Amino acid sequence: MGMKENVSKPLDRLSSELAGDMAAVNTLIRERMASRHAPRIPEVTAHLVEAGGKRLRPMLVLAAARLCGYQGDSHLLLAAAVEFIHTATLLHDDVVDESEQRRGRPTANLLWDNKSSVLVGDYLFARSFQLMADTGSMQVMRILANASATIAEGEVLQLTAAQDITTTEDIYTQIVRGKTAALFSAATEAGTVVAGADPAVQQALFDYGDALGIAFQIVDDLLDYGGATTTIGKNVGDDFRERKLTLPVIKAIAAADADERAFWERTIGKGQQAEGDLETALEILHRRGALDAARADALAWVERAKQALTAAPDHLIRDLLGDLAEFVVARVA
Amino acid sequence: MGMKENVSKPLDRLSSELAGDMAAVNTLIRERMASRHAPRIPEVTAHLVEAGGKRLRPMLVLAAARLCGYQGDSHLLLAAAVEFIHTATLLHDDVVDESEQRRGRPTANLLWDNKSSVLVGDYLFARSFQLMADTGSMQVMRILANASATIAEGEVLQLTAAQDITTTEDIYTQIVRGKTAALFSAATEAGTVVAGADPAVQQALFDYGDALGIAFQIVDDLLDYGGATTTIGKNVGDDFRERKLTLPVIKAIAAADADERAFWERTIGKGQQAEGDLETALEILHRRGALDAARADALAWVERAKQALTAAPDHLIRDLLGDLAEFVVARVA
């Protein structure tokens, strides 16, 4: 999904706190990834699953469950299920976007082929539902089935909104819920459900995951235009070149004069980009305050995430989740 | 999956018997296919869902449930779920095989694009799990999650076995279970489960669906070489040109002399095919009795399917399911 998962500091502390659980989840992931009949499957998935991902989503499951005082082990099954859904979407995203690099390695569809990426993604998706069934909780099944539908819907919506400069902030939020926030909020909510938390706490952790996911994606969008600074980093401009309607651009288009509108129509709408256009885009984004406005939105989502946590039990992990939310937006402070 | 679903006569009788249920399933399919946020989704799926498919798999769900005296309506949810899984695999198969025609219409990925096919397939898969969750039966979830994993595994196995002339009949059976039989047997088994049938009846209908699915696919393989006759029909030879290791070819390779082995290695293994090779292939298949042997296998699976039904309740629908099994193989009698 193009997110730079630079959330290491509070996540490292969460990792230490949940180290035993995470080791068990990693073992479970390796076991359930295996296929007796089709050895190609772990070959394809190992590439992604062992590529040093931060395991942010399974961590959110574990954190939510432990925060609610859970002492069983269904949260391990659920954490593995969530990571499988995430990995399946990455595999399908590789096919879709023909992206050439992910996490610094060749994508699966260059190492293997489109067929393997589609089918192995399907396999992981099926495996994730088996893991959920093993939790024995119908509510967990429902939460993750709903999240899976929202993810696919968001991706389809992103396809149809791509390069359409009339895309609104409402549509953007729906897309972001699909591509990022739906799995975050499903992870945290389902974690409370296996722990048997009461509905208010379930809702609180859902809201936390949702707001965290949206903040995360807005920050990611900002970083692609160099954050709130005017310095152009080395990975700046990918979204511009791929003609993505991200939040800063949507805000700049809403405030555009006739010349700026023509610029966005040409570069994003029609994809006619020339030398110097990225610099012009950045200049307009700054002039219209679009980067600052997007950053303010991200900060507001972080506040919502932290506010949601006030309804959660008082616990070290609750504090770490609050720190995680602040850290996400600190990347563009 | 390349099956020619010419099973109309007994299926027509089943359709009449289950007409009210099927109308309700069709309504449910249209409702659940809709997406408030992403109108592209029903556009893509309508193409497949309304393309005049025989609805064989949902019919198997309904038949199994009614056969067990079921009077509720969870079997409708389940039938729609099974059709969504089937449609999702067709969409993903279109991406995978770059097949140009399905059911006489352009495939989704020619009408739309690969991205839409992958993502809309994912959406339908998620929707199918929502429908299952609505049945409230964890056992149903487990059966269909297992079937989904077997389907994906079978497809991956087919990829790795493609063009490999050392493929055995055992591997062939695993592939066929994945591509066809797993969803048949899940449909019939889950139908008995929502009906609250006892385990012996669940097993009987599972066995029926499994054997029916395998017979179905073997017959399909045979038809691709013109059935058991020596007449070459107009669609004969697709599998040969696509270098598929189908049952007749696997049997012929097992019985091959050195010259024949070299022929299969060149045409299927290396894909170096010339004018007249299909005729030579057919000649070898007949000489080695490979078509007759495959036909005998299909007949044996049909016998197993009918045998399994003896453990099911005495019911008009049971007789129609028996007729359906016989009709499948009558296509190559």
XYZ file of C-alpha atoms in Angstrom:
666
model
C 0.000 0.000 0.000
C 3.058 2.193 -0.287
C 3.341 3.024 3.401
C 6.763 3.626 4.824
C 6.405 1.828 8.118
C 8.755 4.012 10.076
C 7.020 3.666 13.420
C 9.854 1.874 15.122
C 10.333 3.540 18.483
C 6.978 2.999 20.237
C 6.534 -0.154 18.192
C 9.863 -1.433 19.519
C 8.583 -0.869 23.034
C 5.322 -2.648 22.217
C 7.401 -5.455 20.665
C 9.393 -5.879 23.886
C 6.214 -5.841 25.929
C 4.626 -8.487 23.678
C 7.782 -10.418 22.775
C 6.512 -13.820 23.937
C 3.245 -13.428 22.048
C 5.000 -12.236 18.890
C 7.358 -15.228 18.919
C 4.324 -17.510 19.136
C 2.629 -15.617 16.284
C 5.719 -15.936 14.100
C 5.787 -19.688 14.688
C 2.092 -19.929 13.876
C 2.574 -17.905 10.677
C 5.326 -20.231 9.479
C 3.246 -23.336 10.287
C 0.058 -22.120 8.637
C 1.828 -20.768 5.590
C 3.089 -24.223 4.720
C 1.288 -26.281 2.109
C 1.763 -30.012 1.983
C 0.627 -30.152 -1.626
C 2.034 -26.979 -3.099
C 5.576 -26.080 -2.020
C 5.484 -23.014 -4.275
C 3.266 -21.336 -1.677
C 5.762 -20.860 1.184
C 8.410 -19.928 -1.395
C 6.297 -16.986 -2.511
C 5.113 -15.932 0.930
C 8.444 -16.320 2.729
C 9.675 -13.513 0.537
C 7.079 -11.148 2.008
C 6.490 -12.575 5.450
C 10.185 -12.725 6.325
C 11.149 -9.492 4.616
C 11.442 -7.646 7.890
C 7.958 -6.163 8.058
C 7.200 -4.469 11.347
C 4.261 -6.783 12.051
C 2.314 -3.682 13.011
C -1.134 -5.237 12.461
C -0.622 -8.439 14.472
C 0.930 -6.275 17.179
C -2.281 -4.226 17.326
C -4.299 -7.431 17.840
C -2.028 -8.615 20.638
C -1.942 -5.192 22.272
C -5.739 -4.833 22.251
C -6.250 -8.303 23.730
C -3.591 -7.925 26.460
C -4.811 -4.445 27.286
C -8.139 -6.088 28.142
C -6.394 -8.557 30.441
C -6.741 -11.510 28.071
C -4.975 -14.669 29.276
C -5.924 -17.211 26.583
C -4.268 -17.809 23.218
C -6.942 -17.093 20.604
C -5.353 -13.682 20.083
C -2.357 -15.469 18.544
C -4.587 -17.106 15.897
C -6.204 -13.765 15.225
C -2.875 -11.930 14.936
C -1.657 -14.487 12.383
C -4.977 -14.189 10.496
C -4.618 -10.407 10.278
C -1.028 -10.674 9.000
C -2.168 -13.182 6.347
C -4.882 -10.797 5.146
C -2.300 -8.012 4.998
C 0.167 -10.191 3.080
C -2.584 -11.313 0.681
C -3.450 -7.689 -0.091
C 0.236 -6.903 -0.701
C 0.491 -9.841 -3.124
C -2.647 -8.749 -4.972
C -1.479 -5.158 -4.903
C 1.763 -6.224 -6.571
C -0.167 -7.741 -9.447
C -2.363 -4.713 -9.664
C 0.105 -1.886 -9.499
C 2.974 -3.506 -11.332
C 5.039 -1.834 -8.659
C 8.650 -2.765 -9.046
C 9.964 -2.640 -5.535
C 8.502 -3.372 -2.126
C 10.484 -3.246 1.071
C 13.623 -2.898 -0.977
C 13.301 -6.296 -2.640
C 11.889 -7.218 -6.010
C 8.116 -7.708 -5.700
C 6.701 -11.209 -5.789
C 5.444 -10.786 -9.319
C 8.908 -10.101 -10.630
C 10.465 -12.940 -8.660
C 7.594 -15.252 -9.544
C 4.717 -14.299 -11.768
C 1.285 -12.735 -11.668
C -0.387 -16.135 -11.462
C 1.482 -17.083 -8.321
C 0.805 -13.719 -6.694
C -2.954 -13.946 -7.290
C -3.300 -17.575 -6.237
C -0.961 -17.464 -3.251
C -2.796 -14.339 -2.082
C -6.040 -16.303 -2.347
C -4.466 -19.144 -0.382
C -3.409 -16.809 2.443
C -6.855 -15.237 2.494
C -8.447 -18.694 2.873
C -5.879 -19.621 5.530
C -6.748 -16.471 7.456
C -10.403 -17.536 7.592
C -9.358 -20.971 8.827
C -7.380 -19.291 11.624
C -10.380 -17.148 12.535
C -12.636 -20.192 12.583
C -10.157 -21.726 15.042
C -10.844 -18.854 17.452
C -14.425 -20.146 17.623
C -15.753 -16.577 17.687
C -18.437 -15.720 15.146
C -18.081 -12.033 16.024
C -14.399 -12.148 15.064
C -15.329 -13.778 11.748
C -17.857 -11.046 11.098
C -15.433 -8.220 11.946
C -12.750 -9.550 9.641
C -15.139 -10.490 6.830
C -16.484 -6.921 6.967
C -12.958 -5.500 6.992
C -12.009 -7.665 3.998
C -15.003 -6.365 2.047
C -14.106 -2.770 2.980
C -10.511 -3.326 1.871
C -11.558 -4.677 -1.535
C -14.176 -1.942 -1.924
C -11.605 0.734 -1.070
C -9.159 -0.656 -3.606
C -11.815 -0.728 -6.329
C -12.875 2.806 -5.385
C -9.224 3.876 -5.645
C -9.099 2.415 -9.153
C -12.153 4.328 -10.295
C -11.031 7.540 -8.544
C -7.502 7.305 -9.935
C -6.522 10.348 -11.968
C -9.955 11.865 -11.400
C -9.288 15.400 -10.152
C -12.890 15.792 -8.962
C -12.163 13.268 -6.170
C -13.423 14.711 -2.869
C -12.038 14.428 0.648
C -14.998 12.160 1.496
C -14.023 9.708 -1.233
C -10.396 9.978 -0.117
C -11.400 9.014 3.430
C -13.376 6.017 2.148
C -10.393 4.898 0.085
C -8.027 5.291 3.039
C -10.371 3.368 5.307
C -10.209 0.575 2.731
C -6.516 0.555 2.002
C -5.250 1.107 5.555
C -7.662 1.862 8.375
C -10.112 -1.059 7.974
C -7.495 -3.663 8.862
C -6.091 -1.539 11.716
C -9.546 -1.085 13.296
C -10.511 -4.718 12.699
C -7.252 -5.776 14.383
C -7.818 -3.690 17.500
C -11.564 -4.374 17.728
C -11.206 -8.123 17.222
C -8.432 -8.181 19.826
C -10.890 -6.841 22.415
C -13.576 -9.298 21.257
C -11.454 -12.410 21.852
C -10.632 -10.914 25.250
C -14.345 -10.669 26.041
C -14.187 -6.907 26.621
C -17.438 -4.988 27.003
C -18.940 -3.173 23.984
C -17.707 0.282 25.055
C -14.111 -0.969 25.088
C -14.635 -2.761 21.738
C -15.857 0.523 20.270
C -12.972 2.474 21.839
C -10.353 0.203 20.303
C -12.164 0.173 16.958
C -12.106 3.994 16.979
C -8.431 4.003 17.947
C -7.489 1.671 15.066
C -9.591 3.599 12.572
C -8.126 6.990 13.523
C -4.580 5.592 13.712
C -4.923 4.076 10.243
C -6.220 7.277 8.680
C -3.493 9.372 10.354
C -0.926 6.834 9.180
C -2.030 7.118 5.558
C -2.240 10.933 5.564
C 1.299 11.088 6.946
C 2.373 8.683 4.227
C 0.825 10.978 1.621
C 2.611 13.956 3.149
C 5.977 12.216 3.186
C 5.608 11.604 -0.522
C 5.720 15.385 -0.978
C 8.621 15.747 1.444
C 6.540 16.184 4.596
C 5.727 19.714 5.695
C 9.191 20.977 4.748
C 10.324 22.315 1.374
C 13.247 19.893 1.160
C 12.855 17.274 -1.548
C 13.942 13.898 -0.190
C 15.036 11.066 -2.419
C 11.665 9.271 -2.590
C 9.600 12.397 -3.062
C 7.213 12.587 -5.970
C 6.260 8.936 -6.506
C 2.563 9.660 -5.888
C 2.743 12.677 -8.218
C 4.316 10.632 -11.000
C 1.723 7.873 -10.420
C -1.010 10.557 -10.586
C -2.493 9.675 -7.204
C -5.197 11.870 -5.739
C -3.746 12.099 -2.238
C -4.997 14.444 0.462
C -2.571 17.360 -0.154
C -3.422 17.364 -3.868
C -7.180 17.136 -3.213
C -6.892 20.145 -0.882
C -4.815 22.105 -3.390
C -7.299 21.362 -6.188
C -10.201 22.534 -4.018
C -8.392 25.868 -3.517
C -7.020 26.166 -7.064
C -7.326 29.172 -9.365
C -7.813 28.645 -13.091
C -4.090 28.268 -13.873
C -3.513 25.823 -11.023
C -6.568 23.842 -12.018
C -5.203 23.555 -15.558
C -1.871 22.418 -14.091
C -3.489 19.626 -12.027
C -5.733 18.628 -14.918
C -2.704 18.290 -17.206
C -0.297 16.581 -14.786
C -2.652 14.370 -12.713
C -5.801 14.183 -14.864
C -4.096 13.670 -18.233
C -0.706 12.487 -17.007
C 1.208 14.893 -19.248
C 4.171 15.583 -16.984
C 7.323 17.461 -17.929
C 10.630 18.406 -16.296
C 9.989 20.829 -13.432
C 6.351 19.850 -12.858
C 7.061 18.219 -9.487
C 8.729 21.443 -8.316
C 5.696 23.420 -9.522
C 3.357 21.007 -7.742
C 5.298 21.476 -4.500
C 5.245 25.219 -4.907
C 1.441 25.203 -5.352
C 0.964 22.782 -2.438
C 2.918 25.149 -0.172
C 1.297 28.315 -1.547
C -2.183 26.889 -0.917
C -1.232 25.627 2.540
C -2.284 22.137 1.406
C 0.558 20.330 3.186
C -0.066 22.193 6.442
C -3.804 21.531 6.173
C -3.228 17.809 5.568
C -0.822 17.756 8.501
C -3.489 19.407 10.692
C -5.925 16.674 9.614
C -3.416 13.990 10.560
C -2.916 15.625 13.961
C -6.682 15.759 14.481
C -6.941 12.014 13.728
C -4.127 11.342 16.204
C -6.056 13.316 18.821
C -9.150 11.227 18.058
C -7.082 8.059 18.433
C -5.761 9.185 21.818
C -9.204 10.362 22.916
C -10.643 6.927 22.065
C -8.077 5.300 24.367
C -9.484 7.151 27.387
C -12.357 4.612 27.356
C -9.868 1.699 27.461
C -8.559 0.092 30.664
C -5.664 1.875 32.390
C -2.635 -0.205 31.349
C 0.987 0.222 30.225
C -0.046 -0.998 26.769
C -2.667 1.735 26.550
C 0.084 4.318 27.097
C 2.260 2.680 24.450
C -0.638 2.763 21.952
C -1.032 6.474 22.689
C 2.706 6.976 22.075
C 2.424 5.006 18.839
C -0.256 7.389 17.569
C 1.882 10.432 18.434
C 4.936 8.888 16.861
C 3.108 8.289 13.577
C 2.502 11.986 13.124
C 5.871 12.999 14.589
C 7.338 11.838 11.272
C 5.945 15.025 9.714
C 6.027 17.339 12.747
C -11.917 -23.752 -14.902
C -12.721 -24.623 -18.503
C -15.699 -26.864 -17.721
C -18.465 -27.100 -20.265
C -21.435 -27.155 -17.941
C -23.660 -29.249 -20.115
C -25.580 -30.942 -17.319
C -28.903 -29.445 -18.188
C -31.469 -32.246 -18.091
C -31.318 -33.476 -14.472
C -30.272 -29.979 -13.436
C -33.418 -28.607 -15.079
C -35.472 -31.016 -13.008
C -33.600 -29.980 -9.849
C -34.185 -26.346 -10.838
C -37.924 -26.904 -11.089
C -37.951 -28.702 -7.768
C -36.002 -25.852 -6.114
C -37.438 -22.953 -8.143
C -38.631 -20.914 -5.145
C -35.297 -21.269 -3.365
C -33.331 -20.399 -6.495
C -35.372 -17.232 -7.055
C -34.578 -16.181 -3.486
C -30.887 -16.966 -4.019
C -30.808 -14.886 -7.186
C -32.327 -11.926 -5.334
C -29.803 -12.338 -2.532
C -26.921 -12.501 -5.016
C -28.005 -9.237 -6.647
C -28.407 -7.513 -3.267
C -25.091 -8.653 -1.841
C -23.169 -7.967 -5.008
C -24.024 -4.291 -4.802
C -21.511 -1.839 -3.390
C -22.642 1.538 -2.136
C -19.154 2.963 -2.482
C -17.841 1.299 -5.596
C -20.328 1.005 -8.481
C -17.635 -0.623 -10.625
C -18.137 -3.812 -8.608
C -21.636 -4.836 -9.793
C -20.669 -3.785 -13.323
C -17.872 -6.347 -13.339
C -19.765 -9.112 -11.578
C -23.058 -8.703 -13.455
C -21.151 -9.814 -16.509
C -20.386 -13.170 -14.902
C -23.263 -13.650 -12.507
C -25.929 -12.929 -15.109
C -24.178 -14.650 -17.989
C -26.501 -17.625 -17.844
C -24.444 -19.906 -15.631
C -26.250 -23.044 -14.554
C -25.919 -22.169 -10.875
C -24.856 -25.762 -10.330
C -23.047 -25.089 -7.038
C -25.804 -23.132 -5.265
C -28.228 -25.787 -6.504
C -26.130 -28.444 -4.763
C -26.364 -26.475 -1.492
C -30.127 -26.131 -1.762
C -30.592 -29.759 -2.776
C -28.505 -31.055 0.136
C -30.377 -28.907 2.666
C -33.865 -29.751 1.331
C -32.973 -33.415 1.070
C -32.392 -33.288 4.835
C -35.824 -31.750 5.385
C -34.503 -28.259 6.114
C -37.258 -25.644 6.555
C -35.243 -22.515 7.476
C -33.533 -20.063 5.143
C -29.832 -20.188 6.031
C -29.325 -22.463 3.016
C -30.104 -19.435 0.798
C -27.234 -17.444 2.370
C -24.964 -20.413 1.941
C -25.958 -20.966 -1.701
C -25.198 -17.308 -2.488
C -21.872 -17.590 -0.620
C -20.860 -20.624 -2.693
C -21.762 -18.866 -5.956
C -19.676 -15.842 -4.887
C -16.662 -18.052 -4.196
C -17.132 -19.682 -7.597
C -17.431 -16.296 -9.338
C -14.355 -14.993 -7.483
C -12.309 -17.972 -8.700
C -13.522 -17.382 -12.274
C -12.466 -13.728 -12.061
C -9.046 -14.659 -10.690
C -8.757 -17.448 -13.236
C -9.355 -14.915 -15.997
C -6.411 -12.865 -14.813
C -4.309 -15.926 -14.474
C -4.986 -17.775 -17.685
C -5.377 -14.818 -19.982
C -8.180 -16.889 -21.428
C -9.991 -14.940 -24.082
C -13.490 -16.284 -23.861
C -15.703 -17.527 -21.090
C -19.308 -18.538 -21.553
C -19.164 -17.119 -25.052
C -18.552 -13.551 -23.867
C -15.326 -11.631 -23.528
C -13.747 -12.352 -20.152
C -13.870 -9.697 -17.462
C -10.236 -8.798 -17.955
C -10.805 -7.891 -21.571
C -13.966 -5.920 -20.819
C -12.366 -4.290 -17.788
C -8.810 -4.898 -16.718
C -6.698 -7.194 -14.574
C -6.894 -4.832 -11.620
C -10.681 -4.935 -11.535
C -10.757 -8.709 -11.902
C -8.388 -9.258 -8.970
C -10.032 -6.729 -6.665
C -13.638 -7.532 -7.515
C -12.818 -11.215 -6.990
C -11.440 -10.288 -3.566
C -14.606 -8.338 -2.835
C -16.827 -11.315 -3.700
C -14.669 -13.595 -1.595
C -15.074 -11.240 1.401
C -18.810 -10.956 0.712
C -19.084 -14.751 0.713
C -17.585 -14.877 4.212
C -20.059 -12.230 5.375
C -22.904 -14.389 4.039
C -21.500 -17.427 5.847
C -21.198 -15.445 9.076
C -24.891 -14.594 8.655
C -25.729 -18.310 8.820
C -24.364 -18.238 12.373
C -22.755 -21.649 11.860
C -19.083 -21.958 12.714
C -18.994 -25.397 11.104
C -20.153 -23.894 7.808
C -17.389 -21.260 8.051
C -14.838 -23.969 8.649
C -16.024 -26.120 5.728
C -15.896 -23.232 3.278
C -12.623 -21.801 4.610
C -11.092 -25.270 4.148
C -12.553 -25.546 0.660
C -11.188 -22.111 -0.252
C -7.714 -23.129 0.878
C -7.962 -26.384 -1.123
C -9.078 -24.447 -4.209
C -6.127 -22.038 -4.017
C -3.714 -24.891 -3.254
C -5.032 -26.863 -6.229
C -4.603 -23.898 -8.534
C -1.032 -23.314 -7.352
C -0.303 -27.019 -7.712
C -1.681 -26.871 -11.260
C 0.714 -24.017 -12.017
C 3.725 -25.933 -10.797
C 2.610 -29.161 -12.497
C 1.854 -27.401 -15.785
C 3.831 -28.838 -18.674
C 5.554 -31.280 -16.347
C 5.158 -34.685 -17.997
C 6.149 -36.495 -14.802
C 2.820 -35.419 -13.232
C 1.166 -38.447 -11.636
C -2.480 -39.433 -11.337
C -2.262 -38.653 -7.605
C -1.209 -35.070 -8.307
C -3.921 -34.861 -10.968
C -6.548 -35.897 -8.409
C -5.294 -33.274 -5.944
C -5.464 -30.604 -8.633
C -8.978 -31.653 -9.642
C -10.140 -31.649 -6.040
C -8.885 -28.068 -5.867
C -10.207 -26.752 -9.135
C -13.581 -28.488 -9.094
C -14.433 -31.041 -6.429
C -13.631 -29.018 -3.284
C -16.407 -26.503 -3.904
C -18.875 -29.236 -4.941
C -18.250 -31.238 -1.779
C -18.242 -28.129 0.431
C -21.583 -27.111 -1.106
C -23.264 -30.449 -0.443
C -21.688 -30.959 2.993
C -22.470 -27.439 4.209
C -26.049 -27.832 2.942
C -26.504 -30.793 5.287
C -24.848 -28.903 8.150
C -27.254 -25.944 8.048
C -30.044 -28.521 7.961
C -28.690 -30.075 11.168
C -28.241 -33.504 9.554
C -26.354 -36.174 11.458
C -22.637 -36.763 10.755
C -23.221 -39.863 8.596
C -25.436 -37.846 6.246
C -22.932 -34.975 6.230
C -20.223 -37.438 5.220
C -22.470 -39.027 2.567
C -23.177 -35.693 0.884
C -19.532 -34.657 1.143
C -18.556 -37.903 -0.592
C -21.227 -37.370 -3.233
C -20.006 -33.835 -4.028
C -16.369 -34.926 -4.094
C -16.993 -37.849 -6.456
C -19.346 -35.809 -8.649
C -16.755 -33.032 -8.972
C -13.957 -35.411 -9.924
C -16.166 -37.243 -12.473
C -17.210 -33.863 -13.858
C -13.623 -32.773 -14.430
C -12.476 -36.081 -15.952
C -15.394 -35.909 -18.400
C -14.384 -32.364 -19.221
C -10.835 -33.543 -19.928
C -12.195 -36.319 -22.158
C -14.424 -33.960 -24.125
C -11.386 -31.877 -24.894
C -10.039 -34.875 -26.822
C -13.410 -35.512 -28.477
C -14.781 -37.857 -25.808
C -14.301 -41.559 -26.302
C -14.953 -41.318 -30.054
C -12.432 -40.698 -32.799
C -14.364 -37.749 -34.226
C -12.678 -34.384 -33.711
C -15.279 -31.825 -32.606
C -14.823 -28.122 -33.042
C -13.437 -27.396 -29.566
C -11.149 -30.371 -29.455
C -7.499 -29.856 -28.658
C -7.567 -26.747 -26.451
C -5.967 -28.609 -23.531
C -3.345 -30.092 -25.869
C -2.465 -26.674 -27.274
C -2.332 -25.265 -23.718
C -0.061 -28.218 -22.762
C -2.299 -29.339 -19.897
C -1.494 -32.587 -18.117
C -5.032 -33.973 -18.133
C -5.952 -37.525 -17.155
C -5.907 -39.089 -20.655
C -2.453 -37.661 -21.323
C -1.110 -38.745 -17.929
C -2.333 -42.281 -18.624
C -0.831 -42.283 -22.118
C 2.511 -41.047 -20.811
C 2.559 -43.787 -18.153
C 2.141 -46.383 -20.941
C 4.407 -44.675 -23.490
C 7.255 -46.301 -25.412
C 10.389 -44.279 -26.135
C 9.013 -42.647 -29.293
C 5.752 -41.689 -27.645
C 7.565 -40.340 -24.634
C 9.666 -38.156 -26.914
C 6.455 -36.966 -28.594
C 4.856 -35.927 -25.269
C 8.090 -34.358 -24.065
C 8.292 -32.249 -27.228
C 4.620 -31.245 -27.529
C 3.547 -30.908 -23.882
C 6.852 -30.592 -22.015
C 8.590 -28.196 -24.417
C 5.525 -26.854 -26.210
C 7.011 -27.396 -29.667
C 3.847 -28.249 -31.562
C 3.504 -28.607 -35.319
C 0.731 -29.283 -37.820
C -0.618 -32.816 -37.333
C 0.521 -33.173 -33.715
C -3.020 -33.125 -32.339
C -3.964 -35.969 -34.687
C -0.883 -37.905 -33.546
C -1.791 -37.249 -29.907
C -5.292 -38.605 -30.498
C -3.914 -41.635 -32.276
C -1.601 -42.401 -29.341
C -4.378 -41.781 -26.801
C -6.583 -44.315 -28.605
C -3.773 -46.814 -29.190
C -2.882 -46.783 -25.488
C -6.535 -46.999 -24.444
C -6.032 -43.796 -22.436
C -9.439 -42.316 -23.301
C -11.268 -45.541 -22.415
C -9.295 -45.804 -19.173
C -10.120 -42.221 -18.209
C -13.754 -42.853 -19.058
C -13.716 -45.941 -16.819
C -12.322 -43.777 -14.015
C -15.123 -41.240 -14.502
C -17.702 -44.039 -14.395
C -16.141 -45.368 -11.193
C -16.409 -41.901 -9.586
C -20.054 -41.703 -10.662
C -20.643 -45.079 -9.023
C -18.998 -43.766 -5.845
C -21.235 -40.685 -5.966
C -24.364 -42.829 -6.302
C -23.153 -45.224 -3.630
C -22.652 -42.313 -1.227
C -26.287 -41.278 -1.728
C -27.521 -44.584 -0.303
C -26.696 -43.160 3.157
C -28.835 -40.055 2.474
C -32.548 -39.792 3.322
C -34.977 -41.324 0.819
C -36.256 -38.293 -1.095
C -37.103 -37.188 -4.643
C -34.084 -34.862 -4.550
C -31.821 -37.797 -3.732
C -32.989 -39.506 -6.919
C -32.404 -36.337 -8.930
C -28.852 -36.053 -7.541
C -28.247 -39.657 -8.613
C -29.540 -38.823 -12.097
C -27.294 -35.764 -12.189
C -24.243 -37.934 -11.541
C -25.228 -40.337 -14.324
C -25.927 -37.511 -16.710
C -22.461 -36.020 -16.172
C -20.799 -39.135 -17.497
C -23.449 -39.761 -20.153
C -21.804 -36.926 -22.064
C -18.967 -39.306 -22.924
C -20.874 -42.615 -22.852
